[in-house]
mmCIF file of C-alpha atoms in Angstrom:
data_model
loop_
_atom_site.group_PDB
_atom_site.id
_atom_site.type_symbol
_atom_site.label_atom_id
_atom_site.label_comp_id
_atom_site.label_asym_id
_atom_site.label_seq_id
_atom_site.Cartn_x
_atom_site.Cartn_y
_atom_site.Cartn_z
ATOM 1 C CA MET L 682 118.554 72.768 118.199
ATOM 2 C CA ALA L 683 122.052 73.838 117.238
ATOM 3 C CA LEU L 684 121.783 77.554 117.951
ATOM 4 C CA SER L 685 124.160 79.354 120.277
ATOM 5 C CA MET L 686 122.176 82.077 121.982
ATOM 6 C CA THR L 687 125.316 83.416 123.659
ATOM 7 C CA ALA L 688 126.596 84.334 120.220
ATOM 8 C CA CYS L 689 123.650 86.598 119.472
ATOM 9 C CA THR L 690 124.314 90.252 119.010
ATOM 10 C CA VAL L 691 121.491 92.306 120.480
ATOM 11 C CA SER L 692 121.114 95.757 119.032
ATOM 12 C CA ALA L 693 118.422 97.844 120.676
ATOM 13 C CA THR L 694 116.903 100.834 118.968
ATOM 14 C CA SER L 695 114.236 103.432 119.484
ATOM 15 C CA ARG L 696 110.523 102.777 119.108
ATOM 16 C CA ASP L 697 110.006 105.313 116.340
ATOM 17 C CA GLY L 698 108.422 104.120 113.086
ATOM 18 C CA GLY L 699 111.638 104.788 111.149
ATOM 19 C CA ALA L 700 114.925 102.905 111.457
ATOM 20 C CA ALA L 701 117.414 104.003 114.094
ATOM 21 C CA ALA L 702 120.380 102.487 115.873
ATOM 22 C CA GLY L 703 121.494 103.189 119.417
ATOM 23 C CA ALA L 704 120.540 102.470 122.993
ATOM 24 C CA GLU L 705 117.384 100.630 123.891
ATOM 25 C CA THR L 706 114.565 102.993 124.721
ATOM 26 C CA THR L 707 111.047 102.661 125.983
ATOM 27 C CA ALA L 708 108.091 104.979 125.831
ATOM 28 C CA ALA L 709 105.055 104.820 127.998
ATOM 29 C CA GLY L 710 101.766 104.469 126.241
ATOM 30 C CA THR L 711 99.402 107.399 126.510
ATOM 31 C CA ALA L 712 96.103 105.587 126.519
ATOM 32 C CA ALA L 713 94.817 103.181 129.132
ATOM 33 C CA ALA L 714 94.044 99.648 128.040
ATOM 34 C CA GLU L 715 90.370 99.056 127.571
ATOM 35 C CA ALA L 716 88.764 96.582 129.961
ATOM 36 C CA ALA L 717 86.828 93.699 128.536
ATOM 37 C CA ASP L 718 83.256 93.088 129.595
ATOM 38 C CA SER L 719 82.600 90.044 127.485
ATOM 39 C CA LYS L 720 83.603 86.448 128.167
ATOM 40 C CA GLU L 721 87.079 85.217 127.379
ATOM 41 C CA ALA L 722 87.244 83.795 123.864
ATOM 42 C CA ALA L 723 89.016 80.536 123.171
ATOM 43 C CA SER L 724 91.643 80.350 120.499
ATOM 44 C CA GLU L 725 92.589 77.338 118.406
ATOM 45 C CA GLY L 726 96.060 75.809 118.505
ATOM 46 C CA ALA L 727 98.297 76.481 115.559
ATOM 47 C CA GLY L 728 98.106 73.877 112.821
ATOM 48 C CA SER L 729 101.079 72.051 111.373
ATOM 49 C CA GLU L 730 100.616 73.499 107.913
ATOM 50 C CA GLY L 731 99.907 77.060 108.598
ATOM 51 C CA ALA L 732 100.020 78.610 111.722
ATOM 52 C CA ALA L 733 97.213 80.725 112.913
ATOM 53 C CA SER L 734 95.159 80.193 115.991
ATOM 54 C CA GLY L 735 92.135 81.709 117.602
ATOM 55 C CA ALA L 736 88.677 82.670 116.510
ATOM 56 C CA ASP L 737 87.656 85.706 114.519
ATOM 57 C CA PRO L 738 89.392 88.707 116.184
ATOM 58 C CA ALA L 739 86.144 90.673 116.144
ATOM 59 C CA ALA L 740 84.501 88.015 118.314
ATOM 60 C CA GLU L 741 87.283 87.833 120.902
ATOM 61 C CA ALA L 742 87.331 89.745 124.181
ATOM 62 C CA PRO L 743 90.565 91.346 125.408
ATOM 63 C CA ALA L 744 91.978 90.319 128.781
ATOM 64 C CA ALA L 745 91.063 92.751 131.544
ATOM 65 C CA ASP L 746 94.418 92.430 133.371
ATOM 66 C CA TYR L 747 96.873 92.276 130.462
ATOM 67 C CA PRO L 748 99.318 93.893 130.149
ATOM 68 C CA THR L 749 100.371 94.982 133.627
ATOM 69 C CA LYS L 750 103.982 95.707 132.671
ATOM 70 C CA PRO L 751 106.004 96.707 129.575
ATOM 71 C CA VAL L 752 106.056 94.401 126.544
ATOM 72 C CA THR L 753 109.222 93.525 124.600
ATOM 73 C CA MET L 754 108.969 93.143 120.831
ATOM 74 C CA ILE L 755 111.812 91.197 119.217
ATOM 75 C CA ILE L 756 112.769 92.066 115.639
ATOM 76 C CA PRO L 757 115.005 89.164 114.502
ATOM 77 C CA TYR L 758 116.944 91.360 112.061
ATOM 78 C CA GLY L 759 119.103 94.472 112.233
ATOM 79 C CA ALA L 760 117.832 98.028 112.275
ATOM 80 C CA GLY L 761 116.626 99.640 109.075
ATOM 81 C CA GLY L 762 115.152 96.697 107.199
ATOM 82 C CA THR L 763 111.529 96.141 106.273
ATOM 83 C CA THR L 764 110.790 93.984 109.330
ATOM 84 C CA ASP L 765 112.324 96.571 111.634
ATOM 85 C CA VAL L 766 110.514 99.533 110.094
ATOM 86 C CA TYR L 767 107.048 97.990 110.260
ATOM 87 C CA GLY L 768 107.680 96.375 113.645
ATOM 88 C CA ARG L 769 108.575 99.749 115.123
ATOM 89 C CA LYS L 770 105.494 101.414 113.746
ATOM 90 C CA LEU L 771 103.331 98.596 115.114
ATOM 91 C CA ALA L 772 105.016 98.852 118.529
ATOM 92 C CA ALA L 773 104.503 102.613 118.747
ATOM 93 C CA LEU L 774 100.801 102.313 117.966
ATOM 94 C CA LEU L 775 100.251 99.252 120.171
ATOM 95 C CA GLU L 776 101.359 101.351 123.140
ATOM 96 C CA LYS L 777 98.318 103.555 122.714
ATOM 97 C CA GLN L 778 96.027 100.529 122.790
ATOM 98 C CA LEU L 779 97.731 98.474 125.505
ATOM 99 C CA GLY L 780 98.486 101.279 127.943
ATOM 100 C CA GLN L 781 102.023 99.975 128.454
ATOM 101 C CA SER L 782 105.315 100.693 126.752
ATOM 102 C CA VAL L 783 106.404 98.342 123.962
ATOM 103 C CA THR L 784 110.185 98.135 123.743
ATOM 104 C CA VAL L 785 111.676 97.118 120.403
ATOM 105 C CA THR L 786 114.868 95.049 120.465
ATOM 106 C CA ASN L 787 116.775 93.974 117.350
ATOM 107 C CA GLN L 788 118.259 90.503 117.718
ATOM 108 C CA GLY L 789 119.516 89.411 114.322
ATOM 109 C CA GLY L 790 121.441 86.495 112.882
ATOM 110 C CA ALA L 791 120.943 83.229 111.009
ATOM 111 C CA SER L 792 118.141 84.502 108.759
ATOM 112 C CA GLY L 793 116.137 85.673 111.749
ATOM 113 C CA SER L 794 116.191 82.316 113.511
ATOM 114 C CA ILE L 795 118.262 83.477 116.510
ATOM 115 C CA GLY L 796 115.768 86.164 117.516
ATOM 116 C CA SER L 797 112.874 83.819 116.825
ATOM 117 C CA GLN L 798 114.425 81.091 118.968
ATOM 118 C CA PHE L 799 114.987 83.620 121.745
ATOM 119 C CA VAL L 800 111.270 84.428 121.796
ATOM 120 C CA LYS L 801 110.395 80.732 121.772
ATOM 121 C CA GLU L 802 112.484 80.222 124.901
ATOM 122 C CA GLN L 803 110.774 83.037 126.847
ATOM 123 C CA PRO L 804 107.719 82.533 129.090
ATOM 124 C CA SER L 805 104.510 82.257 127.067
ATOM 125 C CA ASP L 806 102.854 85.183 128.806
ATOM 126 C CA GLY L 807 102.567 87.764 126.027
ATOM 127 C CA TYR L 808 105.350 89.968 127.374
ATOM 128 C CA THR L 809 107.854 88.912 124.714
ATOM 129 C CA VAL L 810 106.404 89.068 121.206
ATOM 130 C CA LEU L 811 107.879 88.646 117.735
ATOM 131 C CA VAL L 812 107.532 90.300 114.342
ATOM 132 C CA CYS L 813 108.982 87.835 111.843
ATOM 133 C CA SER L 814 109.478 87.707 108.100
ATOM 134 C CA GLU L 815 108.539 85.018 105.613
ATOM 135 C CA THR L 816 111.706 83.041 106.351
ATOM 136 C CA MET L 817 109.869 81.533 109.326
ATOM 137 C CA GLY L 818 108.027 79.327 106.841
ATOM 138 C CA THR L 819 111.222 77.899 105.335
ATOM 139 C CA TYR L 820 113.542 77.382 108.318
ATOM 140 C CA ARG L 821 112.913 73.645 108.559
ATOM 141 C CA THR L 822 113.181 72.782 104.879
ATOM 142 C CA LEU L 823 116.284 74.970 104.491
ATOM 143 C CA ASN L 824 117.658 73.221 107.597
ATOM 144 C CA VAL L 825 118.308 76.538 109.342
ATOM 145 C CA CYS L 826 116.577 75.439 112.547
ATOM 146 C CA ASP L 827 113.572 73.456 113.752
ATOM 147 C CA LEU L 828 111.159 76.374 114.068
ATOM 148 C CA GLY L 829 108.103 76.864 111.882
ATOM 149 C CA TYR L 830 104.922 78.906 111.867
ATOM 150 C CA ASP L 831 103.247 76.154 113.893
ATOM 151 C CA ASP L 832 105.522 76.974 116.850
ATOM 152 C CA PHE L 833 103.765 80.315 117.205
ATOM 153 C CA THR L 834 100.267 81.751 117.392
ATOM 154 C CA VAL L 835 99.646 84.343 114.714
ATOM 155 C CA ILE L 836 98.196 87.529 116.154
ATOM 156 C CA SER L 837 97.897 88.823 112.608
ATOM 157 C CA PRO L 838 99.703 88.931 109.296
ATOM 158 C CA LEU L 839 100.925 92.483 108.796
ATOM 159 C CA VAL L 840 101.980 93.562 105.314
ATOM 160 C CA GLY L 841 103.640 92.355 102.177
ATOM 161 C CA ASP L 842 106.431 94.486 100.732
ATOM 162 C CA PRO L 843 105.911 94.104 96.964
ATOM 163 C CA LYS L 844 108.844 92.990 94.834
ATOM 164 C CA VAL L 845 109.510 94.956 91.646
ATOM 165 C CA LEU L 846 111.670 93.801 88.751
ATOM 166 C CA VAL L 847 114.013 96.656 87.808
ATOM 167 C CA VAL L 848 116.900 97.397 85.462
ATOM 168 C CA GLY L 849 119.364 100.282 85.530
ATOM 169 C CA LYS L 850 118.559 103.586 83.866
ATOM 170 C CA ASP L 851 121.015 102.861 81.034
ATOM 171 C CA SER L 852 119.771 99.320 80.447
ATOM 172 C CA PRO L 853 118.785 98.444 76.855
ATOM 173 C CA TYR L 854 115.584 96.860 78.225
ATOM 174 C CA ASN L 855 112.549 99.107 78.561
ATOM 175 C CA THR L 856 109.833 96.493 79.013
ATOM 176 C CA LEU L 857 109.510 93.087 80.604
ATOM 177 C CA ASP L 858 108.881 91.609 77.158
ATOM 178 C CA GLU L 859 112.259 92.877 75.964
ATOM 179 C CA LEU L 860 114.072 91.492 79.009
ATOM 180 C CA LEU L 861 112.411 88.083 78.769
ATOM 181 C CA ALA L 862 113.202 87.888 75.049
ATOM 182 C CA ALA L 863 116.858 88.573 75.816
ATOM 183 C CA ILE L 864 116.883 85.838 78.466
ATOM 184 C CA LYS L 865 115.414 83.354 75.977
ATOM 185 C CA GLU L 866 117.981 84.307 73.349
ATOM 186 C CA ASN L 867 120.889 84.155 75.822
ATOM 187 C CA PRO L 868 120.160 81.362 78.318
ATOM 188 C CA GLY L 869 122.325 81.532 81.435
ATOM 189 C CA LYS L 870 123.920 84.824 80.440
ATOM 190 C CA ILE L 871 121.516 87.564 81.571
ATOM 191 C CA THR L 872 122.392 88.273 85.200
ATOM 192 C CA MET L 873 120.043 88.748 88.147
ATOM 193 C CA SER L 874 121.211 89.848 91.607
ATOM 194 C CA HIS L 875 119.626 88.787 94.904
ATOM 195 C CA SER L 876 120.410 88.842 98.629
ATOM 196 C CA GLY L 877 121.184 85.146 99.052
ATOM 197 C CA PRO L 878 119.832 81.613 98.543
ATOM 198 C CA GLY L 879 116.368 81.083 99.962
ATOM 199 C CA GLY L 880 115.558 84.785 100.127
ATOM 200 C CA SER L 881 112.566 86.374 98.415
ATOM 201 C CA GLY L 882 114.623 87.739 95.518
ATOM 202 C CA HIS L 883 116.252 84.364 94.942
ATOM 203 C CA ASN L 884 112.808 82.754 94.990
ATOM 204 C CA GLN L 885 111.807 84.996 92.108
ATOM 205 C CA GLY L 886 114.752 83.752 90.095
ATOM 206 C CA LEU L 887 113.574 80.201 90.792
ATOM 207 C CA VAL L 888 110.121 81.096 89.464
ATOM 208 C CA LEU L 889 111.688 82.410 86.271
ATOM 209 C CA GLY L 890 113.503 79.109 85.907
ATOM 210 C CA GLU L 891 110.264 77.184 86.417
ATOM 211 C CA LEU L 892 108.743 79.229 83.593
ATOM 212 C CA GLY L 893 111.607 78.393 81.233
ATOM 213 C CA TYR L 894 113.798 81.476 81.661
ATOM 214 C CA ASP L 895 117.381 80.564 82.522
ATOM 215 C CA VAL L 896 119.074 83.481 84.272
ATOM 216 C CA ALA L 897 122.502 83.710 85.905
ATOM 217 C CA MET L 898 121.748 84.425 89.557
ATOM 218 C CA THR L 899 124.371 86.384 91.485
ATOM 219 C CA SER L 900 124.271 86.594 95.291
ATOM 220 C CA PHE L 901 125.082 89.843 97.109
ATOM 221 C CA ASP L 902 125.387 90.478 100.850
ATOM 222 C CA SER L 903 122.061 92.304 101.070
ATOM 223 C CA GLY L 904 119.083 93.381 99.022
ATOM 224 C CA ASN L 905 120.440 96.930 98.936
ATOM 225 C CA ASP L 906 123.782 95.709 97.607
ATOM 226 C CA ALA L 907 121.936 93.690 94.974
ATOM 227 C CA LEU L 908 120.110 96.832 93.888
ATOM 228 C CA LEU L 909 123.293 98.907 93.820
ATOM 229 C CA GLY L 910 124.837 96.236 91.599
ATOM 230 C CA VAL L 911 122.131 96.937 89.015
ATOM 231 C CA ILE L 912 122.392 100.696 89.369
ATOM 232 C CA GLY L 913 126.168 100.439 88.926
ATOM 233 C CA GLY L 914 125.817 98.297 85.809
ATOM 234 C CA GLN L 915 127.360 95.144 87.285
ATOM 235 C CA VAL L 916 124.161 93.128 86.923
ATOM 236 C CA ASP L 917 121.317 93.224 84.389
ATOM 237 C CA PHE L 918 118.308 93.197 86.731
ATOM 238 C CA THR L 919 117.093 92.562 90.257
ATOM 239 C CA ASN L 920 113.899 92.356 92.320
ATOM 240 C CA PRO L 921 113.979 94.737 95.317
ATOM 241 C CA ASN L 922 111.168 95.553 97.720
ATOM 242 C CA ILE L 923 109.195 98.664 96.908
ATOM 243 C CA SER L 924 109.956 100.100 100.363
ATOM 244 C CA THR L 925 113.657 100.353 99.463
ATOM 245 C CA LEU L 926 113.052 101.244 95.830
ATOM 246 C CA GLN L 927 110.816 104.301 95.833
ATOM 247 C CA GLY L 928 113.616 106.861 96.023
ATOM 248 C CA TYR L 929 115.466 105.227 93.126
ATOM 249 C CA ILE L 930 112.333 105.222 90.988
ATOM 250 C CA ALA L 931 111.784 108.911 91.746
ATOM 251 C CA SER L 932 115.396 109.781 90.916
ATOM 252 C CA GLY L 933 115.312 107.824 87.652
ATOM 253 C CA ASP L 934 118.218 105.567 88.652
ATOM 254 C CA VAL L 935 116.173 102.487 87.749
ATOM 255 C CA LYS L 936 113.450 101.514 85.318
ATOM 256 C CA ALA L 937 110.655 99.464 86.881
ATOM 257 C CA LEU L 938 109.525 96.822 84.388
ATOM 258 C CA ALA L 939 106.965 94.867 86.441
ATOM 259 C CA VAL L 940 105.684 94.230 89.948
ATOM 260 C CA PHE L 941 106.262 90.571 90.753
ATOM 261 C CA ALA L 942 102.587 89.891 91.420
ATOM 262 C CA SER L 943 99.306 89.171 89.704
ATOM 263 C CA GLU L 944 97.964 92.682 90.338
ATOM 264 C CA ARG L 945 99.322 96.195 89.918
ATOM 265 C CA MET L 946 100.121 98.317 92.972
ATOM 266 C CA GLU L 947 97.699 101.083 93.873
ATOM 267 C CA ALA L 948 100.608 103.430 94.577
ATOM 268 C CA TYR L 949 102.267 102.722 91.196
ATOM 269 C CA PRO L 950 99.462 101.901 88.766
ATOM 270 C CA ASP L 951 101.712 102.439 85.731
ATOM 271 C CA ILE L 952 103.993 99.513 86.633
ATOM 272 C CA PRO L 953 102.545 96.378 84.970
ATOM 273 C CA ALA L 954 101.884 93.182 86.893
ATOM 274 C CA PHE L 955 104.201 90.324 85.924
ATOM 275 C CA THR L 956 101.247 88.162 84.899
ATOM 276 C CA GLU L 957 100.214 90.657 82.251
ATOM 277 C CA THR L 958 103.195 89.383 80.261
ATOM 278 C CA LEU L 959 103.314 85.820 81.620
ATOM 279 C CA PRO L 960 99.832 84.710 82.737
ATOM 280 C CA GLU L 961 101.205 81.230 83.475
ATOM 281 C CA ALA L 962 103.118 82.729 86.402
ATOM 282 C CA GLY L 963 99.839 83.247 88.235
ATOM 283 C CA LYS L 964 100.062 80.112 90.384
ATOM 284 C CA TYR L 965 103.276 81.440 91.927
ATOM 285 C CA LEU L 966 102.248 85.059 92.299
ATOM 286 C CA ASP L 967 98.931 85.077 94.159
ATOM 287 C CA LEU L 968 100.804 85.516 97.456
ATOM 288 C CA PRO L 969 103.304 88.039 98.868
ATOM 289 C CA TYR L 970 106.957 87.044 98.598
ATOM 290 C CA THR L 971 108.023 89.334 101.433
ATOM 291 C CA LEU L 972 105.579 88.757 104.277
ATOM 292 C CA LEU L 973 105.667 90.142 107.825
ATOM 293 C CA THR L 974 103.742 88.519 110.674
ATOM 294 C CA PHE L 975 103.063 89.404 114.334
ATOM 295 C CA VAL L 976 103.229 86.289 116.539
ATOM 296 C CA VAL L 977 103.511 85.012 120.125
ATOM 297 C CA ASN L 978 104.377 81.584 121.512
ATOM 298 C CA ASN L 979 101.650 79.093 120.693
ATOM 299 C CA ASP L 980 100.897 78.236 124.318
ATOM 300 C CA THR L 981 100.194 81.835 125.289
ATOM 301 C CA PRO L 982 96.941 82.083 127.328
ATOM 302 C CA ASP L 983 93.808 82.626 125.279
ATOM 303 C CA ASP L 984 92.886 85.877 127.038
ATOM 304 C CA VAL L 985 96.318 87.356 126.329
ATOM 305 C CA VAL L 986 96.099 86.346 122.667
ATOM 306 C CA ALA L 987 92.641 87.911 122.531
ATOM 307 C CA ALA L 988 93.920 91.155 124.076
ATOM 308 C CA LEU L 989 96.767 91.388 121.563
ATOM 309 C CA LYS L 990 94.473 90.640 118.641
ATOM 310 C CA ASP L 991 91.999 93.266 119.816
ATOM 311 C CA ALA L 992 94.735 95.898 120.202
ATOM 312 C CA THR L 993 96.270 95.015 116.837
ATOM 313 C CA GLN L 994 92.961 95.296 115.021
ATOM 314 C CA LYS L 995 92.546 98.773 116.523
ATOM 315 C CA VAL L 996 96.030 99.704 115.297
ATOM 316 C CA PHE L 997 94.966 98.709 111.788
ATOM 317 C CA GLN L 998 92.141 101.261 112.021
ATOM 318 C CA ASP L 999 94.465 104.028 113.188
ATOM 319 C CA GLU L 1000 94.940 106.720 110.533
ATOM 320 C CA GLU L 1001 98.650 106.885 111.365
ATOM 321 C CA TRP L 1002 99.057 103.188 110.509
ATOM 322 C CA ILE L 1003 96.932 103.425 107.368
ATOM 323 C CA THR L 1004 98.875 106.445 106.104
ATOM 324 C CA PHE L 1005 102.213 104.775 106.861
ATOM 325 C CA VAL L 1006 101.278 101.596 104.999
ATOM 326 C CA GLU L 1007 99.902 103.448 101.994
ATOM 327 C CA GLU L 1008 102.851 105.837 101.751
ATOM 328 C CA ASN L 1009 105.172 102.826 101.650
ATOM 329 C CA ALA L 1010 103.047 101.103 98.970
ATOM 330 C CA ALA L 1011 102.696 97.972 101.113
ATOM 331 C CA ASP L 1012 100.247 95.170 100.454
ATOM 332 C CA LYS L 1013 97.589 95.156 103.219
ATOM 333 C CA VAL L 1014 97.761 91.454 103.927
ATOM 334 C CA TYR L 1015 96.076 92.011 107.304
ATOM 335 C CA GLU L 1016 92.870 92.975 105.511
ATOM 336 C CA LYS L 1017 92.857 89.912 103.271
ATOM 337 C CA TYR L 1018 93.384 87.290 105.975
ATOM 338 C CA ALA L 1019 91.644 88.533 109.101
ATOM 339 C CA ASP L 1020 90.164 85.392 110.653
ATOM 340 C CA ALA L 1021 91.701 82.109 111.785
ATOM 341 C CA ASP L 1022 90.486 79.989 108.861
ATOM 342 C CA ALA L 1023 91.725 82.490 106.275
ATOM 343 C CA MET L 1024 95.088 82.760 108.037
ATOM 344 C CA ASN L 1025 95.572 79.005 108.235
ATOM 345 C CA GLU L 1026 94.728 78.569 104.561
ATOM 346 C CA PHE L 1027 97.022 81.422 103.594
ATOM 347 C CA TYR L 1028 100.092 80.237 105.519
ATOM 348 C CA SER L 1029 99.541 76.680 104.345
ATOM 349 C CA ARG L 1030 99.463 77.787 100.714
ATOM 350 C CA TRP L 1031 102.482 80.066 101.166
ATOM 351 C CA GLN L 1032 104.580 77.182 102.486
ATOM 352 C CA SER L 1033 103.336 74.842 99.769
ATOM 353 C CA VAL L 1034 104.391 77.212 97.008
ATOM 354 C CA ILE L 1035 107.718 78.435 98.396
ATOM 355 C CA CYS L 1036 109.054 75.347 100.174
ATOM 356 C CA TRP L 1037 108.442 73.057 97.212
ATOM 357 C CA LEU L 1038 109.834 75.653 94.785
ATOM 358 C CA GLN L 1039 113.052 75.719 96.793
ATOM 359 C CA TYR L 1040 113.239 71.967 97.285
ATOM 360 C CA ASP L 1041 112.615 71.137 93.621
ATOM 361 C CA ASN L 1042 115.439 73.472 92.649
ATOM 362 C CA GLY L 1043 117.959 72.059 95.116
ATOM 363 C CA VAL L 1044 117.902 75.076 97.437
ATOM 364 C CA ALA L 1045 116.151 73.410 100.388
ATOM 365 C CA GLU L 1046 117.933 70.494 102.053
ATOM 366 C CA LYS L 1047 114.872 68.763 103.467
ATOM 367 C CA SER L 1048 111.686 67.716 101.731
ATOM 368 C CA PRO L 1049 108.571 69.724 102.645
ATOM 369 C CA GLU L 1050 106.811 66.367 102.798
ATOM 370 C CA ASP L 1051 108.791 65.613 105.972
ATOM 371 C CA PHE L 1052 106.862 68.414 107.670
ATOM 372 C CA GLY L 1053 103.440 67.721 106.222
ATOM 373 C CA ILE L 1054 103.668 70.474 103.596
ATOM 374 C CA LYS L 1055 101.793 69.448 100.483
ATOM 375 C CA ARG L 1056 102.364 70.591 96.935
ATOM 376 C CA ILE L 1057 99.907 73.229 95.785
ATOM 377 C CA GLU L 1058 98.224 70.825 93.358
ATOM 378 C CA GLU L 1059 97.641 68.195 96.062
#
C-alpha cells in the first residue's frame, strides 16, 4: 500500500466532547469495568460487502480482564470536524464503562486513510481503536488505498450527520421547487459548492445529476468553506451537515430548503424532506450520507470485541450521550442497525449505492464489481 506513515501529522487533543487542539491528554475513568459472568460470545468475521461481525450485542458477554491499560482512539481527521466531535464524546463516556482512560489522537490525511492504516498496523488487541467516517467504504473504488470496511470489525455504527440543502439569505429561491425549476431552466449554470470529489456533498450533486438536474459543481477546501461560499453569494447552494449549520440557521444567514433524506428531522420538523418534492430520489436517500462508525481490527479477540460492544451499548443508554446526539440533530443510526445481520445489510447497501454512483459518474477509478460490490438492483 502506497502510504507513507512517516509523513503523517499527529495532532493530539483533549478528550472533551467538543473540539479542541493542543497537547495529548488522558483522563482516568471513574467507574470500574464490570466483570462478565456469562460465557464468552463468538463473533463472526467481517464480510466482504459490509463489514460487521459478531452476534447480537445484547447476547455477548464482556471480557473479564479487558481493558487492563489505557485505550487509544484514533480519529483519522483533524480536530473540530464531525468525526472528531462524536469520537471525543464516545471516548469520554467509554471511560466510565471500561474503567480505563481513553486517549483521543487526531491523525489526519488522505481522506482519513492514513489514520485508518495506522490502526490497521497496530496489534489487534483492542487497545487501539478507530472512529471512521463513510469514506472507509469508498477508499478502494476511489483508489485512495486498499482498506475497506471488511478490514475491520464494526463495534457499532454511531450517527449520521444529516445533510441539508441551503441557499443564502438573499437568494431568490425560497423553496426546493423553485431551485429545481431554475436548474432545469438553466442546465449547468446554477452552482453548487462541496468539499471535494467523492465527499458526501459531492455525492449529493451526483444524485441530482442522476435525477436529471445538471448543476455546476464547485469544489472548496472544506465543507465550511463551501458553506461560506454560499453565505457570501459566490455560489447558489450547498449541502452542509446539520452539526455545522445550526448556528447559521438560527442567525438567518441561510435558508434551509430541504433535508437530503427521505424523512424530516425531529429537531427541525419544518424543513421538508427532499423526497417530498422528488419521490424518485428515494432509492438514493434511505441511508445516511455522512456516517460515523466505531471499529477495531477484524482479528481482534472475540472477548475484547464483546467487551467493547457491551460498553458501547451502555454509552448509548447514557443520558449525556442521548442529550448530546439530540441537541446536535444527529440521526441515531446505532438504534436502527444494532445486530450483526442488520449491520452487514446496511453497510453492503451503503457501498452499493455510493460506490456505483461515483463509478458511473467517473468519480471512482475502480469498478465496485472488482471488490464484490453489487448494484442496488442486483
